[in-house]
PDB file of C-alpha atoms in Angstrom:
ATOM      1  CA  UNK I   1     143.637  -7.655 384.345  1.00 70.00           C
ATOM      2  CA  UNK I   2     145.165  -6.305 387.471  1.00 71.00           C
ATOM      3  CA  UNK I   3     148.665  -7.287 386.185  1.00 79.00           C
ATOM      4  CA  UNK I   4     148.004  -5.137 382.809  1.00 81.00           C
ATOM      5  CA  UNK I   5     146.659  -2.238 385.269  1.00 81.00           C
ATOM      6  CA  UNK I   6     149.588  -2.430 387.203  1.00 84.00           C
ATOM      7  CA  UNK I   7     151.990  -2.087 383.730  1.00 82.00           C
ATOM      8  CA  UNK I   8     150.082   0.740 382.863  1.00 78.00           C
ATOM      9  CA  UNK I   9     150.328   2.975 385.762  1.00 85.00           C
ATOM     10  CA  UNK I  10     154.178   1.923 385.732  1.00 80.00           C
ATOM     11  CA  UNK I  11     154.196   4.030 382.329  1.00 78.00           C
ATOM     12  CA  UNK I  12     153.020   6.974 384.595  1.00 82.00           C
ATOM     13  CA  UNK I  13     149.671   6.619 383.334  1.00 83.00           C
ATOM     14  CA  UNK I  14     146.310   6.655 385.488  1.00 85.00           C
ATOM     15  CA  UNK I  15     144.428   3.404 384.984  1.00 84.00           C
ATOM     16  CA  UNK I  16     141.213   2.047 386.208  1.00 85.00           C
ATOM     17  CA  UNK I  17     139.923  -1.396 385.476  1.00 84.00           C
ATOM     18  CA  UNK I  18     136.517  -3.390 384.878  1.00 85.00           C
ATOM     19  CA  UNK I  19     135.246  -6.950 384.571  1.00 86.00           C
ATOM     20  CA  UNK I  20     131.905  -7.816 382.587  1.00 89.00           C
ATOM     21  CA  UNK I  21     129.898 -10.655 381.887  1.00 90.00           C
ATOM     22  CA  UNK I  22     128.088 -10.730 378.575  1.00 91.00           C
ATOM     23  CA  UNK I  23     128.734  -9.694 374.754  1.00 90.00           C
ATOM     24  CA  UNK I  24     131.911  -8.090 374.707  1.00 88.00           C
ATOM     25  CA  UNK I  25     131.066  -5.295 371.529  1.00 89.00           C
ATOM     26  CA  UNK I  26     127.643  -4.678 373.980  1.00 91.00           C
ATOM     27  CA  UNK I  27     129.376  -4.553 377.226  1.00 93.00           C
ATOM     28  CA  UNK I  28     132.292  -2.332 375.794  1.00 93.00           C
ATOM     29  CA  UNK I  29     129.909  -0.179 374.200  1.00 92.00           C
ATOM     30  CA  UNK I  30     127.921   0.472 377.704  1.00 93.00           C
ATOM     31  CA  UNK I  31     131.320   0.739 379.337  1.00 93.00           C
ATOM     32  CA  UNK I  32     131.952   3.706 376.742  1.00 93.00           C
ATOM     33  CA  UNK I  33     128.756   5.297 377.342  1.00 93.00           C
ATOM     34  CA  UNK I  34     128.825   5.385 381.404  1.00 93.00           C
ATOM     35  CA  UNK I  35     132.386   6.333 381.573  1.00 92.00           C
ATOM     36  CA  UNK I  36     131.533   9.345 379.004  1.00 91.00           C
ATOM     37  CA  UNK I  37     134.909   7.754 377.036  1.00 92.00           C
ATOM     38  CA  UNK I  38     135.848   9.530 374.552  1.00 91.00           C
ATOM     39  CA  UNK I  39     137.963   6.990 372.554  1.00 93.00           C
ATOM     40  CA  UNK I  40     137.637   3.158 372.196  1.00 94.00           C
ATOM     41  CA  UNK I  41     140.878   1.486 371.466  1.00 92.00           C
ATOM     42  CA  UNK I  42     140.227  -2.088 370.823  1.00 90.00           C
ATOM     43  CA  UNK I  43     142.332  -4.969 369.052  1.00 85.00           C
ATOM     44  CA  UNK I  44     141.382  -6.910 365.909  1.00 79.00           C
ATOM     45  CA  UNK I  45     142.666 -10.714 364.956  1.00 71.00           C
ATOM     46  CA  UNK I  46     141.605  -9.434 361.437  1.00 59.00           C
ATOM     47  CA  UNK I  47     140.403 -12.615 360.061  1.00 57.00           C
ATOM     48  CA  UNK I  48     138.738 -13.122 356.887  1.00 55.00           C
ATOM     49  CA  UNK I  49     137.040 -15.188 354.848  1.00 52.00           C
ATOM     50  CA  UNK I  50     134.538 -18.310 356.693  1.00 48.00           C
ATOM     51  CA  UNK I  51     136.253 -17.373 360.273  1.00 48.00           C
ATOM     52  CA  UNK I  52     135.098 -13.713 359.328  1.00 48.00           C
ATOM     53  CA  UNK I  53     131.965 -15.358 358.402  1.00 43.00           C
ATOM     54  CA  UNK I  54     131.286 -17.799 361.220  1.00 40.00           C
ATOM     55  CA  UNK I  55     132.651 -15.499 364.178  1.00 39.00           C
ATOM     56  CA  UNK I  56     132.071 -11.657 363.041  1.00 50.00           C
ATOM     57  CA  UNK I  57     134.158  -9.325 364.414  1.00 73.00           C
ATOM     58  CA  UNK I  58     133.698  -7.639 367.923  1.00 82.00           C
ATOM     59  CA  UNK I  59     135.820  -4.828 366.494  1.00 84.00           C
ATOM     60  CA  UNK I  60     133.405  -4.134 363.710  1.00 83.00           C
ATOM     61  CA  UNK I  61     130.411  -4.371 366.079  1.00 85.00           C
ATOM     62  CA  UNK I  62     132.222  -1.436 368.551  1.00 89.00           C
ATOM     63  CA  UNK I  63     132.087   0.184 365.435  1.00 87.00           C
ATOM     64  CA  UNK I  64     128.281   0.450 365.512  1.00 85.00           C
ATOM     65  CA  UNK I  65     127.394   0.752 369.077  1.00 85.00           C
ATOM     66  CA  UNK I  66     130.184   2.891 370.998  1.00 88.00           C
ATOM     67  CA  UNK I  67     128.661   6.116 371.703  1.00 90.00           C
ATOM     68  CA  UNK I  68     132.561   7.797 370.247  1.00 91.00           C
ATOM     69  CA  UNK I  69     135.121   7.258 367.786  1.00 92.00           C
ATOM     70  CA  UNK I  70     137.235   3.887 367.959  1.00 93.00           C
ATOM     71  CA  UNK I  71     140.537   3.401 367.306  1.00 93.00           C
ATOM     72  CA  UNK I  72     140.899  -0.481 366.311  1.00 91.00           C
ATOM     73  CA  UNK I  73     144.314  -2.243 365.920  1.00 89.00           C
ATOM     74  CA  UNK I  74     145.759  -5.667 364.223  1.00 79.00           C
ATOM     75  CA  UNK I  75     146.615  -7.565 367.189  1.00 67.00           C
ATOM     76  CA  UNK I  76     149.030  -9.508 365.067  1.00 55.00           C
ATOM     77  CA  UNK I  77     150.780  -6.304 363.673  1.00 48.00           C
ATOM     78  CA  UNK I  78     151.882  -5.250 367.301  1.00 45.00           C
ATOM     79  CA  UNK I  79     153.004  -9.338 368.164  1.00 43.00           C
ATOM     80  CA  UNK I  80     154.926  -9.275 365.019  1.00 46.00           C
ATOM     81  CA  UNK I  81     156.967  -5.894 365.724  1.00 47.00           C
ATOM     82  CA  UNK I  82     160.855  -6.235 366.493  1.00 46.00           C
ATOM     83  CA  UNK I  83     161.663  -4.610 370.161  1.00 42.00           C
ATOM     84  CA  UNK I  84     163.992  -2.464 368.528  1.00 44.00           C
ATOM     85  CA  UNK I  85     161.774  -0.485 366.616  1.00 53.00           C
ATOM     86  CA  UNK I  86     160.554   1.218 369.494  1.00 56.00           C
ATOM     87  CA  UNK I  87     157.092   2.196 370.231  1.00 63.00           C
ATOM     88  CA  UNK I  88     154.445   2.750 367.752  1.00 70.00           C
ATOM     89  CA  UNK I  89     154.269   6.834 365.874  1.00 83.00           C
ATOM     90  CA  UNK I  90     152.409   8.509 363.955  1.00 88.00           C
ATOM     91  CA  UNK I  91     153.848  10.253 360.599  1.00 92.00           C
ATOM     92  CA  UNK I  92     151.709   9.614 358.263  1.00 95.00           C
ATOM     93  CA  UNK I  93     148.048  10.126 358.474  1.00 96.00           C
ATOM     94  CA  UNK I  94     145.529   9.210 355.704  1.00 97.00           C
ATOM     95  CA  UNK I  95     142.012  10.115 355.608  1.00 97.00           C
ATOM     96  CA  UNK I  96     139.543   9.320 352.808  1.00 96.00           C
ATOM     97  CA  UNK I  97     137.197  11.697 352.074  1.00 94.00           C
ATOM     98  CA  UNK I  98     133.950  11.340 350.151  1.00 90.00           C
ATOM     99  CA  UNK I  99     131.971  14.423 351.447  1.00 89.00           C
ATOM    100  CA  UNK I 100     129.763  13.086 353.211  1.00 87.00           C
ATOM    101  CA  UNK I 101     129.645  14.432 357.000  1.00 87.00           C
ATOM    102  CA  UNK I 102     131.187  11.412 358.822  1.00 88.00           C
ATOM    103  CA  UNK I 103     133.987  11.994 356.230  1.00 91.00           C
ATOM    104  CA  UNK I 104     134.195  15.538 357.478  1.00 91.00           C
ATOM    105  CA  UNK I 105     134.364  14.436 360.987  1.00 91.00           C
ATOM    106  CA  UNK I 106     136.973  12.248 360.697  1.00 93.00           C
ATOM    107  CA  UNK I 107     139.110  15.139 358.981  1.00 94.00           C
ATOM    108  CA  UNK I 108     138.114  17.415 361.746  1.00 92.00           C
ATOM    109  CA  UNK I 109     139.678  14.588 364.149  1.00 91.00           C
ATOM    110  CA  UNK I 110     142.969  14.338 362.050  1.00 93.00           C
ATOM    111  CA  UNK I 111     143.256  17.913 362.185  1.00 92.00           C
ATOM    112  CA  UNK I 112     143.932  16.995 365.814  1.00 88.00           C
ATOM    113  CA  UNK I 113     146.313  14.788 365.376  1.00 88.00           C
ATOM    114  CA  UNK I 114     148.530  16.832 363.007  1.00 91.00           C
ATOM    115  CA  UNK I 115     148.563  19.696 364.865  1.00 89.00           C
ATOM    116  CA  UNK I 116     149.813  17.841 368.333  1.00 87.00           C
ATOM    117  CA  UNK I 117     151.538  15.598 366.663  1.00 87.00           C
ATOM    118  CA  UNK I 118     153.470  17.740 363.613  1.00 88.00           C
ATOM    119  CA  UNK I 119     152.682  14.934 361.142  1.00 91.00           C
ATOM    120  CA  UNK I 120     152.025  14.818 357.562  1.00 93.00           C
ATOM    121  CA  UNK I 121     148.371  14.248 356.202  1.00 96.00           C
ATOM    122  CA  UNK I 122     147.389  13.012 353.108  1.00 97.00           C
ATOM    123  CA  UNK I 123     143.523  13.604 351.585  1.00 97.00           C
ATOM    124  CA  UNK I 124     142.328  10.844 349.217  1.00 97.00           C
ATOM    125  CA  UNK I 125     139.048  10.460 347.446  1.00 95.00           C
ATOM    126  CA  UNK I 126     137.962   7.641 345.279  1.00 92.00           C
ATOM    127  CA  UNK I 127     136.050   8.083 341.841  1.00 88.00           C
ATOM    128  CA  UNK I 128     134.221   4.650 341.778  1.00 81.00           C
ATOM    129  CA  UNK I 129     134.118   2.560 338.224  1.00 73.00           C
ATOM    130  CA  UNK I 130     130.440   2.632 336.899  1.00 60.00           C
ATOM    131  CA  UNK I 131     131.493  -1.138 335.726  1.00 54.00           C
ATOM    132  CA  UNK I 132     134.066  -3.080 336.828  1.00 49.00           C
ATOM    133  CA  UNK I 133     135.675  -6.656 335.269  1.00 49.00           C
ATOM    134  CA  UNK I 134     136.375  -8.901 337.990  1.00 47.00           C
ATOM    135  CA  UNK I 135     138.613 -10.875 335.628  1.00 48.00           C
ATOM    136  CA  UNK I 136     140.537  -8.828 333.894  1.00 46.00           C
ATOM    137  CA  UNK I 137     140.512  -6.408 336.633  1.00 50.00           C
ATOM    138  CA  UNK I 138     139.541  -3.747 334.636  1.00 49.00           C
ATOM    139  CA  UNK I 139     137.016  -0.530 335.324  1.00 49.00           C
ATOM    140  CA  UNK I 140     135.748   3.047 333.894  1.00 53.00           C
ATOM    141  CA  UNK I 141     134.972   5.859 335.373  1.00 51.00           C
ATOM    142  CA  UNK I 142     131.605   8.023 333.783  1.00 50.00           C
ATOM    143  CA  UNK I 143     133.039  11.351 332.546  1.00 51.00           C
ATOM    144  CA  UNK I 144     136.480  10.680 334.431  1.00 65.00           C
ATOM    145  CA  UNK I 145     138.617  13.490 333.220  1.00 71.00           C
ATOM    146  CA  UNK I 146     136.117  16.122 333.853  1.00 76.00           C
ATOM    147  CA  UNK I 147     135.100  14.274 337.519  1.00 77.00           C
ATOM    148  CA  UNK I 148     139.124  13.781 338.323  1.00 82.00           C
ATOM    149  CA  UNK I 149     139.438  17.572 337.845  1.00 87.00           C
ATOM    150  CA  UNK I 150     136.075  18.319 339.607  1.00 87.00           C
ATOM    151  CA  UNK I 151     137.387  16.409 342.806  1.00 88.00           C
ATOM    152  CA  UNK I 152     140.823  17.140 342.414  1.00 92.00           C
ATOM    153  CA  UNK I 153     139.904  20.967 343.204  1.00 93.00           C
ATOM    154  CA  UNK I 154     137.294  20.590 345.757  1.00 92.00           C
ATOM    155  CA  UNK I 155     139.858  17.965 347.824  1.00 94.00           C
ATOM    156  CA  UNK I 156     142.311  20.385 347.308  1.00 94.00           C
ATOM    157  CA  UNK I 157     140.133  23.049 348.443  1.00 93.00           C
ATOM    158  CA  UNK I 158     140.052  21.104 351.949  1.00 93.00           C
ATOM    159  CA  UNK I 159     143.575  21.054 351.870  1.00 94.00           C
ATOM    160  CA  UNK I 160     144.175  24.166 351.451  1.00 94.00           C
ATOM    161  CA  UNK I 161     142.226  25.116 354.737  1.00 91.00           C
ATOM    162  CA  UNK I 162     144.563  22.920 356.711  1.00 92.00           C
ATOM    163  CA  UNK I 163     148.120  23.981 355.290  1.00 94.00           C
ATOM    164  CA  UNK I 164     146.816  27.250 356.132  1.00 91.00           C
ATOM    165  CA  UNK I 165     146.745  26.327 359.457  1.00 89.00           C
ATOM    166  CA  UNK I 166     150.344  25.777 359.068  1.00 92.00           C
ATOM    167  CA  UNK I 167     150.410  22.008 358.683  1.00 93.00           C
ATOM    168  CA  UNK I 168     151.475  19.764 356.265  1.00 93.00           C
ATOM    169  CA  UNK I 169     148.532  18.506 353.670  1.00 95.00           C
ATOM    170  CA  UNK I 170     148.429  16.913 350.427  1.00 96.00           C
ATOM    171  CA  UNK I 171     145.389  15.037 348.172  1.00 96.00           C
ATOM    172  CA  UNK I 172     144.745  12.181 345.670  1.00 95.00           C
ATOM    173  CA  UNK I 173     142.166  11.482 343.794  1.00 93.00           C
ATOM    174  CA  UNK I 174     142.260   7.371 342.718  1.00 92.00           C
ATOM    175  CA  UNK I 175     139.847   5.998 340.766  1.00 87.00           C
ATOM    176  CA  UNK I 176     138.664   2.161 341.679  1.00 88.00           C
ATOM    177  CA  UNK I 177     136.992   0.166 344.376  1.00 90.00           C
ATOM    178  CA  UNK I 178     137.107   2.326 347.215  1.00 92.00           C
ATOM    179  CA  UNK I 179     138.406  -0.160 350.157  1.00 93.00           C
ATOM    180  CA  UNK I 180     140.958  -1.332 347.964  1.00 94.00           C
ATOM    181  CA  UNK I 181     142.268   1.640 346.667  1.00 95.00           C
ATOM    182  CA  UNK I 182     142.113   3.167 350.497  1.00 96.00           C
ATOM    183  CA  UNK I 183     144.273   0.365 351.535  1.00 96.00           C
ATOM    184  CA  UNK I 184     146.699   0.319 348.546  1.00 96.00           C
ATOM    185  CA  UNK I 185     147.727   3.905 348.805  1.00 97.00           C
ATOM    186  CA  UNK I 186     148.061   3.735 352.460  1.00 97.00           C
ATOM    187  CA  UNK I 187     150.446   0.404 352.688  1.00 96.00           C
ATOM    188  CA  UNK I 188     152.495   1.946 349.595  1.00 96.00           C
ATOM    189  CA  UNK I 189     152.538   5.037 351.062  1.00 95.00           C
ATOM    190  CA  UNK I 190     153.428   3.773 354.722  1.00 94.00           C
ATOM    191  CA  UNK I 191     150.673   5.224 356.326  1.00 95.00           C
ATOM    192  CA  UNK I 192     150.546   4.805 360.086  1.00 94.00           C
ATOM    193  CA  UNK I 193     147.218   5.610 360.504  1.00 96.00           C
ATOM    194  CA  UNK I 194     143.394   5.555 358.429  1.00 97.00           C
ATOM    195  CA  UNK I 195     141.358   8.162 359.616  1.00 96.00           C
ATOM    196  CA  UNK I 196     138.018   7.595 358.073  1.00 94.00           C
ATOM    197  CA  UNK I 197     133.825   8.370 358.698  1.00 91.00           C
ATOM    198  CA  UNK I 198     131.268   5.407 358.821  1.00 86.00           C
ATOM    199  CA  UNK I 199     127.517   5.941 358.285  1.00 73.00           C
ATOM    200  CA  UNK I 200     127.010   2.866 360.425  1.00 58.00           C
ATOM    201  CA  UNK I 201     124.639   1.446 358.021  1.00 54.00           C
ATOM    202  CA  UNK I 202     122.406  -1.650 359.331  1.00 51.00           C
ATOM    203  CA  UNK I 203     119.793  -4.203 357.894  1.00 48.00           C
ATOM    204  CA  UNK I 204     119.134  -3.686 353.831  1.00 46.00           C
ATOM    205  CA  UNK I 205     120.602  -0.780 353.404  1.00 45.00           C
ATOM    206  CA  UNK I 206     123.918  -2.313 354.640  1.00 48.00           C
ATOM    207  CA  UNK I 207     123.797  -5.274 352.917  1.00 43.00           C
ATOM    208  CA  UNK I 208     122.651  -3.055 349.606  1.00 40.00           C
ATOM    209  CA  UNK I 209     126.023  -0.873 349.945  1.00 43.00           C
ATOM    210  CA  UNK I 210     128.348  -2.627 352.267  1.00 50.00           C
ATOM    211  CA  UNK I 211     130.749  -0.662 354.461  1.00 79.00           C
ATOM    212  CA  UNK I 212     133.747   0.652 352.947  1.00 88.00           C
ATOM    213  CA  UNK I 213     135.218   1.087 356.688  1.00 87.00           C
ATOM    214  CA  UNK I 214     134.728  -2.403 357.507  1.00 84.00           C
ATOM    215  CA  UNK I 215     136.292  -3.573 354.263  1.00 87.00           C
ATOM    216  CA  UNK I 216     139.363  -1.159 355.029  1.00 91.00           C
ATOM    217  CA  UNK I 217     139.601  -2.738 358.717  1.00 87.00           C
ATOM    218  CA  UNK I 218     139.541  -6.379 357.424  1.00 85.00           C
ATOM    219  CA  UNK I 219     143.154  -5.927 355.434  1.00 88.00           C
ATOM    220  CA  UNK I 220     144.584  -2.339 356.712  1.00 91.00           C
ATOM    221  CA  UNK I 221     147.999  -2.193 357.234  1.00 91.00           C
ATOM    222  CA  UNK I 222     147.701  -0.131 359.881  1.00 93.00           C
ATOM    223  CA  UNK I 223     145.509   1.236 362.897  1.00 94.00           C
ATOM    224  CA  UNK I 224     142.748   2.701 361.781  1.00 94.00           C
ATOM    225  CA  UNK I 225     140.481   5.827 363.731  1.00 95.00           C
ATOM    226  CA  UNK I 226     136.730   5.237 362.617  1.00 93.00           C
ATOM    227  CA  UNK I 227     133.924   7.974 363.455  1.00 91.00           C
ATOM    228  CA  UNK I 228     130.453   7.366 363.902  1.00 84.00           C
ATOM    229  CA  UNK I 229     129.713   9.202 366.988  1.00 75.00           C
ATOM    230  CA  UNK I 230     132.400  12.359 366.918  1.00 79.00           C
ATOM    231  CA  UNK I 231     132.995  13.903 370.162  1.00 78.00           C
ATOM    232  CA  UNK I 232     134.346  17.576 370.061  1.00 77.00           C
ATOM    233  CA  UNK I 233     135.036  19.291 372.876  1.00 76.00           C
ATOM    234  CA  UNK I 234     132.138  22.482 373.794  1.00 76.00           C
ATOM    235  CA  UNK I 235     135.067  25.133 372.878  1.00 78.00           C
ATOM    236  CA  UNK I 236     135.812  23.205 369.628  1.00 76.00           C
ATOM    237  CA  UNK I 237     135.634  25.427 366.642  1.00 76.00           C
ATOM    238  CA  UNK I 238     135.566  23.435 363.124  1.00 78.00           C
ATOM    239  CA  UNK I 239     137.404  23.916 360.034  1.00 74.00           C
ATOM    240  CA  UNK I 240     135.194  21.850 357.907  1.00 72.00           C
ATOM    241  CA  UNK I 241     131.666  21.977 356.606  1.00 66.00           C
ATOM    242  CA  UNK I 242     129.183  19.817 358.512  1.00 64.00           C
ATOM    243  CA  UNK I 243     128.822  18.226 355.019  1.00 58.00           C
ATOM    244  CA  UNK I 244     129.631  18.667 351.293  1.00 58.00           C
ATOM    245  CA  UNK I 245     126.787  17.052 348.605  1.00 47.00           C
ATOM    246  CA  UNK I 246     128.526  15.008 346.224  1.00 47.00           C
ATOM    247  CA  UNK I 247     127.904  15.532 342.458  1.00 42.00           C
TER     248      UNK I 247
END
């Protein structure tokens, strides 16, 4: 640990360190909350299926606890990069939106990010199929010219208020399931980084609708930001609604 501490303050960077006993996605999370963090960047094997199963994800429990957003990244992606592509940027931001305030929170934080950073960002929504064939892979979407053009406009609309800021925004509206069509458009697209809201759900209710974050973290092909707990600074002034109803 003191060996990575030393690297790190060899980049110019202030470091301090800490060793813990216990659950690591409860000790990080209590780590977070005394140290007032305001970011949790953590790693992810990304492992699916029984291993998924049998051994969770510490990444995905982070998720839930830490008292700010967390920034999780495939551990394998960074082993796998060649030396001369330099170090990781950002150029490309996606952020799915489905209205919903933790939606809108994660925009406000990629707002951030595109104006330090100058880089493009890219709205998507995702009109779910009221059916869908698992075999032939096929779905419909109730009323989905007149809900395509309903969304289309009000993603748009949100948008609009960031190019007027003088950055660079577009939107999509997909239609499908919405992990998979999240993490289509962003490896086609060559996102380098998911900005999305969780609602954190737990118990029935999560087992009822799933999480469409943790689905996106399992097979991103990228980092992704997720926000539970936002953390604005007092002065911070926001560009989006504290929530849109969906209808």
């Amino acid at each position: 640990m003191s060996g990575l501490a030393t690297r790190v303050k060899q980049e110019g960077l202030g470091v301090d360190w800490h060793l813990r006993e216990g659950v690591p996605s409860e000790q990080i999370g209590q780590a977070a909350l005394e140290h007032r963090a305001d970011l949790v960047v953590v790693g992810t094997n990304g492992r699916t299926g029984l291993d998924h199963i049998l051994l969770g994800s510490t990444a995905e429990r982070v998720i839930k606890q830490a008292p700010c957003p967390v920034l999780t990244v495939r551990v394998a992606r960074l082993h796998g990069q060649k030396s001369e592509e330099g170090p990781p940027c950002i150029r490309h931001l996606l952020v799915p939106i489905d209205f919903s305030s933790p939606s809108l929170d994660a925009l406000e934080y990629a707002i951030q990010v595109v104006d330090r950073f100058g880089t493009k960002l890219t709205l998507l929504h995702v009109l779910e199929p009221i059916y869908h064939d698992l075999e032939l892979g096929l779905g419909r979407i109730e009323q989905e010219v007149q809900k395509r053009t309903h969304w289309d406009a009000q993603l748009d609309g949100l948008a609009q208020v960031v190019r007027e800021r003088g950055l660079a925004a577009g939107s999509i509206v997909l239609g499908g399931i919405p992990s998979e069509s999240i993490v289509t458009h962003a490896r086609g697209q060559g996102c380098d980084l998911i900005v999305m809201g969780t609602h954190g759900r737990r118990g029935l209710a999560r087992l009822r609708y799933g999480s469409v974050a943790e689905s996106v973290l399992l097979q991103a092909p990228c980092p992704v930001l997720t926000v539970r707990s936002p953390k604005f600074s007092p002065n911070h002034n926001r560009m989006m609604p504290l929530s849109m109803t969906e209808s």
